[in-house]
Amino acid sequence: MDYYNLMEKRMSIRDFKDWDLSEKQMEDIREHFQKGSRLIPHIDVDLVLLQKEGEKLLDGVAGYKGFLIKAPYYLLILSEDHPYAAQNAGYIGEDLVLKLSEMELDSCWVTLTDSDAVKDAVGLSSDKNVAAVIAFGYGNSLGDRTRLDIKSPSDIHVITREGHLAPKICVEDLVYLEKWGQKSDWEEDVIDDTMEKAFYGASIAPSFLNRQPYRFIYDYNRMILAVKEDELTGEHDGKLNQGIVMFHFAAVLSQWRPREVQWVMGAPDKAYGIPEEYEIAGYCEV
Ligand SMILES: Cc1cc2nc3c(=O)[nH]c(=O)nc-3n(C[C@H](O)[C@H](O)[C@H](O)COP(=O)(O)O)c2cc1C
């Protein structure tokens, strides 16, 4: 899959057409889940696809402040209990989001605070927990992208915005070189083109309320993800964010590497001058 270009194209869509998907499309999603990427392969996970009735069932138990994005389809990732269950679900879920983009489908992550409430609402008797919810279908996206660009009363243009509508932290601010706070303009002598693409891929990852409460340190043969507690992001969503951004970095870099880039959870045995409010979530050899 051309993850890099799919990431460029992806954005959260919150307005969906009432169009049905074919059984073949649903099967493609299930198949991708089965053979798709895992952050921690031994965590047991299941996929549940809710068709049509999902909107009624999930109303009040998922979404920002219980406000559910209405969509014809939802996918739920169920996970066994594990300290990294949420990061793993974020990783898997973002892989599915990009698969949906490849299938020309739109999607939006949906927050949940109470797995049991979601299971009760949907009527699931699984002993796994609901770790992630994603709304999807054919979106009504074009209207969002056209706007008036008014420079003066006589200089008005209708423009269609390309790329991301949600503003993102630029790569220069997101990725430090060698140690905390050391910025680089990432000229060619520092990194190769594929690494630059992977940095960019990480910079456009979706996050809860678009907060992006993380930074990277690039240490030549190692990439480190440092995360901070964000006052607006709950613990579970913060962990989903981590898995999502780890997936963006690894998936893009893996496109040009002979082996899949694999994250290791926890801190390496080197101090990087990380400030108190941050901690290292994981690192990978690059
Ligand atoms: C863990 C997580 C939970 C989210 N929950 C919601 C939600 O409940 N409702 C919603 O409208 N958007 C939700 N979002 C989408 C974010 O608001 C969106 O990703 C962010 O604003 C960035 O925009 P983008 O996805 O278009 O890049 C969630 C995103 C993440 C990663």
Coordinates of C-alpha atoms and ligand atoms in Angstrom, one line a residue, residues 7 10-14 62-69 94 107-112 133 164-168 204-212 233 236-241 244, ligand 1:
M7 CA -1.8 9.8 4.6
R10 CA -6.7 11.3 4.5
M11 CA -8.6 13.7 6.8
S12 CA -11.3 13.1 9.4
I13 CA -14.8 13.3 7.7
R14 CA -17.8 13.8 9.9
A62 CA -19.1 7.3 22.1
G63 CA -17.9 10.6 20.6
Y64 CA -16.6 13.9 21.9
K65 CA -18.7 14.6 25.0
G66 CA -21.0 11.8 24.0
F67 CA -21.7 13.5 20.7
L68 CA -21.5 10.7 18.2
I69 CA -20.4 11.3 14.6
E94 CA -4.9 3.7 11.7
S107 CA -13.6 7.8 8.3
C108 CA -13.3 9.5 11.6
W109 CA -11.9 8.2 14.9
V110 CA -14.5 8.2 17.7
T111 CA -13.6 8.5 21.3
L112 CA -14.9 6.1 23.9
V133 CA -14.2 2.9 17.5
H164 CA -5.0 19.0 5.4
L165 CA -7.7 21.2 6.8
A166 CA -6.7 20.5 10.4
P167 CA -3.4 22.5 11.0
K168 CA -0.5 20.3 12.0
I204 CA 0.0 14.6 9.7
A205 CA -1.2 11.7 11.9
P206 CA -4.7 12.3 13.4
S207 CA -4.8 12.9 17.2
F208 CA -7.5 13.5 19.8
L209 CA -8.7 17.1 19.3
N210 CA -5.7 17.5 16.9
R211 CA -3.6 18.1 20.0
Q212 CA -0.5 16.2 18.9
T233 CA -6.8 14.3 26.2
H236 CA -7.0 6.0 26.7
D237 CA -7.1 8.5 23.8
G238 CA -3.5 9.6 24.6
K239 CA -2.4 5.9 24.2
L240 CA -4.4 5.6 20.9
N241 CA -2.6 8.7 19.7
I244 CA -1.5 6.1 15.5
Ligands
LIG1 C1 -8.2 8.9 19.6 C2 -9.0 9.8 18.8 C3 -10.3 10.1 19.2 C4 -11.1 11.0 18.4 N1 -12.4 11.2 18.7 C5 -13.2 12.0 17.9 C6 -14.6 12.1 18.2 O1 -15.1 11.5 19.2 N2 -15.3 13.0 17.4 C7 -14.7 13.7 16.4 O2 -15.4 14.4 15.7 N3 -13.4 13.5 16.1 C8 -12.6 12.7 16.8 N4 -11.3 12.5 16.5 C9 -10.7 13.1 15.3 C10 -9.8 14.3 15.6 O3 -10.6 15.4 16.0 C11 -9.0 14.6 14.3 O4 -8.2 13.5 14.0 C12 -8.2 15.8 14.5 O5 -9.0 17.0 14.6 C13 -7.2 16.0 13.3 O6 -7.9 16.1 12.1 P1 -7.6 15.2 10.9 O7 -7.9 13.8 11.3 O8 -8.5 15.7 9.7 O9 -6.1 15.3 10.5 C14 -10.5 11.6 17.3 C15 -9.2 11.4 16.9 C16 -8.4 10.5 17.7 C17 -7.0 10.2 17.3

